[in-house]
Amino acid sequence: MDQTIYSIPLTVPHRDDAPFTDERYRYLRHCAEAGATAASLKIKRNELLRIAARLGPDASQGIDIEALQRIATERLRLTGAATAARRVVDIGRPWLRFLGWWREPTVVFQYQSQLDQYVTWMRNERGFSLSTVEQWSRIIGRFLRWCDKTNRQLRDLQPEDVDAYFVAQATGRWSRVSVANTASALRGFLRYAAQRSMCTNRLAVSICRPRLYRQESLPYAPDWCDVQRMLADAETDNPRDIRDRAILLLLAVYGMRSGEVAALRLDQIDWAGGRLRLFRLKRRQPQIYPLLPSAAEAIARYIDTVRPLSSCPEVFLCMHAPRRPLKAGSIYDVANRRFVALGIDAAHRGGHALRHACASRLLAEGLSIKEIGDHLGHRSAASTSIYAKVNMQALREVGAFDLGGLQ
């Protein structure tokens, strides 16, 4: 068996007398196939050598976080380096998970089964989108943990208890939108729980959601000149910039949502036909766009020079091993880095801001609300009409309208 990858020996002759040699080799081989660099493999190899020497012969029965932290404390005492102690956990835990030896911490959560049942119901019975299921399960889980922490039983909850939760958690921390989203999520869960006799049916109807007015705010779009600065800043030979430029173009030119960029697959790009087949999350249907030369060039450059060989169908992968597909939150980070680095002042700095910039630019070029909505994948014109408030040229024409003799 070849013991060398990237010319880095996976075992150290004359020094590797620690146990679990085969287990360490298999994991390092897995990391190499997932795209780990030679330097990363060397660090992992040396760290696993030290960790294995301190594991007992019954390690296959399960290792928990306390055992790893004891090894980390010993390393800290010997070396005095906090980073060396952190590497024990950062490298040891993925290795043990790969082997199936990791013993997850036992989290005592009284209502975990009820939350799991509700998540399954949202996904299978109601057909909620993945992002909604994740957001609502996080909100409801936070509420149920609060109930557990404050010794409140779900079956005995009263409207006053729900009010106490909002007072304790929301005061000075949550915006009106956050309060409204939390109220909607809790109302849905408590209605579900009441139907299954988990709590009284008075709870759901007692939750008052703050009113959110349609079009009460302006879309947070940066100027198009700032978008061009972001694209120019990413036009380098740096591998991360090559990937980020392709992502930024999809956000700013096609107005894609972060989740749509993260979910974009290789088979959705028709190179021969010059078309891009997107799946719009809100419409839940495919949509075909022309593959513009600038976007085609940026995506092709990323695929040809940066993207590692992978069985993943998604276009955009993590820069470091394990090379998993990017998540929607990672797309936010891609845009946010450019906003911060260039000092662009904006109320929001994620990928959605570039989507708004795309809509504002199309409006300034004279496209109708219907055309802009179709381009963005909106389900109704009402979702697009907010951009009419930022069409300054049209608003000036209204302000300059001469009423003549009617004044």
XYZ file of C-alpha atoms in Angstrom:
407
model
C 0.000 0.000 0.000
C 1.331 3.416 -0.921
C 2.207 5.268 2.267
C 2.848 8.607 0.534
C 0.437 11.240 -0.779
C 1.637 14.496 -2.237
C 5.171 13.265 -1.339
C 4.290 13.557 2.361
C 4.739 10.257 4.251
C 1.610 9.423 6.202
C 3.620 7.590 8.810
C 6.948 8.625 10.318
C 9.586 5.836 10.171
C 11.382 5.087 13.447
C 9.003 7.419 15.345
C 5.578 6.003 14.648
C 5.242 3.528 17.481
C 1.801 4.850 18.472
C -1.249 2.575 18.138
C -4.004 2.772 15.525
C -1.631 3.080 12.571
C -4.153 1.740 10.065
C -6.935 3.949 11.419
C -4.756 7.034 11.120
C -3.624 6.133 7.615
C -7.176 5.551 6.373
C -8.295 8.938 7.662
C -5.327 10.785 6.160
C -5.981 9.042 2.847
C -9.601 10.214 3.053
C -8.482 13.804 3.738
C -6.095 13.701 0.785
C -8.820 12.482 -1.551
C -11.075 15.261 -0.247
C -8.505 17.864 -1.329
C -6.321 18.444 1.742
C -3.010 20.129 0.951
C 0.373 18.615 1.722
C 0.946 21.059 4.577
C -2.441 20.232 6.081
C -1.786 16.500 5.832
C 1.534 16.900 7.615
C -0.086 18.777 10.506
C -2.859 16.185 10.797
C -0.361 13.313 10.654
C 1.784 14.688 13.480
C -1.211 15.609 15.636
C -2.887 12.216 15.232
C 0.411 10.576 16.168
C 0.350 12.396 19.521
C -3.353 11.812 20.128
C -3.184 8.082 19.347
C -0.336 7.649 21.813
C -2.633 8.875 24.598
C -5.717 6.862 23.720
C -6.421 3.636 25.524
C -6.885 0.234 23.861
C -10.663 0.569 24.287
C -10.871 3.771 22.215
C -13.100 2.030 19.681
C -15.788 1.849 22.376
C -16.180 5.622 22.195
C -14.266 8.810 22.959
C -16.097 11.883 24.242
C -15.170 15.567 24.400
C -13.970 15.263 27.993
C -11.320 12.716 26.985
C -10.053 14.943 24.167
C -10.010 17.961 26.447
C -7.870 16.074 28.954
C -5.324 15.411 26.207
C -5.552 19.075 25.174
C -4.954 20.211 28.767
C -1.889 17.997 28.954
C -0.559 19.502 25.707
C -1.162 23.002 27.036
C 0.715 22.221 30.228
C 3.692 20.792 28.309
C 3.932 23.355 25.505
C 2.193 26.409 26.925
C 0.611 26.966 23.489
C -3.154 27.414 23.383
C -3.197 26.770 19.626
C -1.573 23.360 20.142
C -4.259 22.485 22.670
C -7.031 23.568 20.258
C -5.568 21.383 17.510
C -6.161 18.327 19.671
C -9.910 18.871 19.430
C -9.977 20.365 15.921
C -8.074 17.435 14.415
C -8.937 14.626 16.816
C -12.713 15.001 16.694
C -13.076 14.679 12.861
C -10.766 11.641 12.946
C -12.831 9.916 15.619
C -16.056 10.749 13.766
C -14.595 9.250 10.591
C -13.848 6.035 12.487
C -17.257 6.010 14.183
C -15.590 6.248 17.574
C -16.835 9.696 18.525
C -19.327 9.823 21.342
C -21.522 12.857 20.906
C -22.195 14.882 24.062
C -25.456 13.967 25.683
C -27.699 17.012 25.610
C -30.579 16.726 28.006
C -33.431 18.404 26.164
C -36.865 17.504 27.388
C -38.764 18.419 24.226
C -36.373 17.170 21.538
C -38.751 14.453 20.337
C -41.634 16.925 20.018
C -39.437 19.278 18.032
C -38.279 16.450 15.748
C -41.885 15.420 15.104
C -42.840 18.977 14.196
C -39.877 19.365 11.838
C -40.875 16.138 10.078
C -44.470 17.384 9.818
C -43.374 20.739 8.357
C -41.214 19.038 5.770
C -43.403 16.073 4.782
C -46.968 17.214 5.449
C -46.824 20.941 4.780
C -44.058 20.936 2.196
C -42.222 23.926 3.678
C -38.982 24.912 1.983
C -35.724 23.771 3.547
C -34.816 27.318 4.602
C -38.186 27.789 6.361
C -37.867 24.444 8.147
C -34.373 25.326 9.347
C -35.354 28.820 10.482
C -38.531 27.765 12.291
C -36.921 24.745 13.952
C -34.167 27.024 15.280
C -36.721 29.536 16.640
C -38.929 26.866 18.215
C -35.946 24.992 19.633
C -34.780 28.190 21.329
C -38.238 28.640 22.892
C -38.477 25.025 24.070
C -35.008 25.189 25.618
C -36.073 28.322 27.459
C -39.103 26.448 28.781
C -36.854 23.600 29.872
C -34.377 25.964 31.527
C -37.084 27.862 33.414
C -38.869 24.646 34.519
C -41.986 25.332 32.456
C -43.915 22.300 31.264
C -45.382 22.479 27.767
C -48.709 21.011 28.851
C -49.070 23.647 31.599
C -48.001 26.706 29.602
C -50.223 29.770 29.805
C -50.320 32.886 27.597
C -48.492 34.747 30.362
C -45.544 32.371 29.956
C -45.276 33.134 26.243
C -45.387 36.859 27.051
C -42.608 36.352 29.600
C -40.481 34.665 26.918
C -40.772 37.636 24.566
C -40.032 40.081 27.381
C -36.976 38.123 28.519
C -35.528 37.431 25.081
C -36.648 40.242 22.786
C -36.224 43.376 24.919
C -33.337 45.399 23.539
C -32.186 42.574 21.248
C -34.775 41.767 18.581
C -36.044 44.028 15.827
C -39.728 44.241 14.996
C -39.154 41.863 12.091
C -37.455 39.335 14.379
C -40.346 39.532 16.844
C -42.833 39.014 14.012
C -40.946 36.000 12.634
C -40.675 34.448 16.093
C -44.371 35.018 16.743
C -45.321 33.322 13.459
C -43.092 30.318 14.126
C -44.336 29.856 17.698
C -47.958 30.289 16.692
C -47.589 27.551 14.077
C -45.909 25.163 16.495
C -48.320 25.769 19.369
C -51.283 25.261 17.043
C -49.748 21.945 15.976
C -49.038 21.015 19.607
C -52.603 21.825 20.687
C -54.030 19.544 17.983
C -51.982 16.720 19.490
C -52.947 17.549 23.071
C -49.437 18.676 24.018
C -50.680 22.033 25.310
C -53.803 24.150 25.630
C -55.336 25.577 22.474
C -55.361 29.046 24.065
C -51.665 29.577 23.461
C -51.628 29.930 19.673
C -54.502 32.408 19.538
C -52.980 34.499 22.333
C -49.842 35.357 20.340
C -50.123 38.778 18.712
C -47.755 39.362 15.835
C -46.565 42.972 15.386
C -47.832 44.573 12.204
C -45.323 44.850 9.385
C -46.344 47.370 6.763
C -45.835 46.509 3.136
C -43.177 48.673 1.494
C -42.468 50.528 4.736
C -38.750 50.592 3.964
C -36.494 51.085 0.976
C -34.578 48.179 -0.535
C -30.984 48.181 0.697
C -29.190 48.276 -2.635
C -25.631 49.554 -3.088
C -24.907 51.832 -6.044
C -24.058 49.999 -9.235
C -20.640 51.679 -9.255
C -19.960 49.983 -5.901
C -21.013 46.638 -7.386
C -18.543 47.193 -10.223
C -15.840 47.945 -7.652
C -16.572 44.641 -5.936
C -16.323 42.755 -9.230
C -13.089 44.537 -10.132
C -11.632 43.787 -6.693
C -12.224 40.064 -7.267
C -10.612 40.074 -10.722
C -7.273 38.590 -9.669
C -5.446 35.278 -9.992
C -6.090 34.365 -6.360
C -8.130 31.107 -6.238
C -10.616 32.501 -3.718
C -11.119 35.643 -5.815
C -11.706 33.544 -8.927
C -14.474 31.656 -7.136
C -15.921 34.767 -5.495
C -16.090 36.706 -8.765
C -18.248 33.993 -10.347
C -20.561 34.074 -7.321
C -20.779 37.882 -7.296
C -21.707 37.946 -10.990
C -24.557 35.483 -10.433
C -25.860 37.597 -7.560
C -25.554 40.971 -9.300
C -26.338 40.119 -12.928
C -28.977 37.412 -12.555
C -30.333 38.578 -9.196
C -30.027 35.082 -7.774
C -30.757 34.382 -4.139
C -27.974 33.024 -1.961
C -29.698 29.654 -1.718
C -30.036 29.497 -5.499
C -26.328 30.163 -5.984
C -25.403 27.515 -3.403
C -27.728 24.972 -5.064
C -26.528 25.642 -8.632
C -25.377 22.372 -10.217
C -22.975 21.668 -13.044
C -25.710 20.111 -15.188
C -27.697 23.373 -15.064
C -25.077 25.109 -17.214
C -25.625 24.501 -20.930
C -22.284 25.540 -22.385
C -23.111 24.555 -25.973
C -26.497 26.260 -25.972
C -25.336 29.284 -23.975
C -28.087 28.915 -21.394
C -28.311 28.827 -17.615
C -31.123 26.760 -16.114
C -32.001 27.991 -12.634
C -34.489 26.615 -10.163
C -36.239 29.550 -8.514
C -36.856 28.745 -4.860
C -39.929 30.934 -4.353
C -41.637 29.968 -7.613
C -40.501 26.361 -7.188
C -40.048 26.019 -10.911
C -37.151 26.174 -13.397
C -36.245 29.323 -15.292
C -33.897 29.655 -18.276
C -31.529 32.593 -18.778
C -28.963 33.376 -21.458
C -25.452 32.576 -20.270
C -23.801 35.981 -20.562
C -20.161 36.008 -21.709
C -18.865 37.632 -18.506
C -20.625 35.084 -16.292
C -19.677 32.176 -18.554
C -16.028 33.201 -18.510
C -15.950 33.604 -14.718
C -17.685 30.269 -14.034
C -15.549 28.402 -16.573
C -12.362 29.851 -15.106
C -13.372 28.739 -11.621
C -14.294 25.222 -12.777
C -11.151 24.792 -14.879
C -8.545 26.247 -12.533
C -9.864 26.279 -8.939
C -12.678 23.797 -8.402
C -11.254 20.449 -7.226
C -12.271 17.117 -8.692
C -15.344 16.082 -6.741
C -18.395 13.887 -7.030
C -20.550 16.757 -5.739
C -22.911 18.056 -8.453
C -22.931 21.590 -7.012
C -20.772 24.151 -8.785
C -19.337 26.002 -5.799
C -17.351 24.112 -3.174
C -15.426 25.077 -0.043
C -11.868 26.254 -0.596
C -10.479 23.904 2.057
C -11.030 20.254 2.852
C -13.481 18.740 3.269
C -14.566 20.112 -0.116
C -18.286 20.285 0.574
C -20.805 22.423 -1.333
C -21.184 25.960 -0.050
C -24.213 26.798 2.056
C -26.374 29.896 1.689
C -24.656 31.448 4.713
C -21.301 31.083 2.972
C -22.629 33.074 0.013
C -23.395 35.882 2.462
C -19.773 35.780 3.617
C -18.520 36.062 0.034
C -20.415 39.325 -0.498
C -19.836 40.668 3.000
C -16.051 40.353 2.657
C -16.100 42.720 -0.345
C -18.370 45.242 1.347
C -16.056 45.393 4.369
C -12.777 45.369 2.422
C -13.866 48.202 0.116
C -15.564 50.231 2.862
C -18.927 50.253 1.090
C -21.548 51.710 3.408
C -24.758 49.658 3.324
C -27.473 48.712 5.776
C -27.066 45.062 4.762
C -23.994 43.545 3.167
C -24.984 40.061 2.035
C -25.834 38.558 -1.299
C -29.389 39.878 -1.114
C -28.051 43.440 -1.305
C -26.583 42.592 -4.726
C -29.938 41.165 -5.762
C -31.496 44.520 -4.863
C -28.752 46.300 -6.799
C -29.634 44.186 -9.832
C -33.301 45.182 -9.581
C -32.508 48.885 -9.129
C -30.216 48.837 -12.169
C -32.855 47.170 -14.343
C -35.408 49.750 -13.229
C -33.044 52.594 -14.065
C -32.584 51.136 -17.546
C -36.318 51.379 -18.178
C -37.559 47.824 -17.661
C -41.107 47.438 -16.409
C -42.029 46.085 -12.982
C -43.319 42.901 -14.661
C -40.051 42.385 -16.547
C -37.973 42.941 -13.416
C -40.147 40.546 -11.426
C -39.737 37.869 -14.075
C -35.973 38.350 -14.060
C -35.784 38.051 -10.259
C -38.129 35.066 -10.092
C -40.838 36.850 -8.097
C -44.204 35.197 -7.763
C -46.213 38.433 -7.965
C -45.784 42.029 -9.065
C -46.413 43.137 -5.474
C -42.986 41.757 -4.501
C -41.343 43.859 -7.201
C -43.289 47.081 -6.725
C -41.078 48.188 -3.822
C -38.372 49.099 -6.350
C -40.635 51.777 -7.813
C -39.770 53.855 -4.745
C -36.107 54.060 -5.754
C -36.710 55.120 -9.353
C -35.668 58.728 -8.730
C -36.020 59.786 -12.351
C -39.665 58.735 -12.474
C -40.350 60.334 -9.083
C -38.861 63.627 -10.281
C -41.124 63.518 -13.321
C -44.118 63.129 -11.024
C -42.916 65.981 -8.817
C -42.406 68.262 -11.815
C -45.823 67.536 -13.325
C -47.594 70.795 -14.165
C -51.233 70.774 -13.045
C -51.883 73.903 -15.110
C -55.265 75.460 -14.530
C -56.249 72.843 -11.990
C -54.062 74.439 -9.321
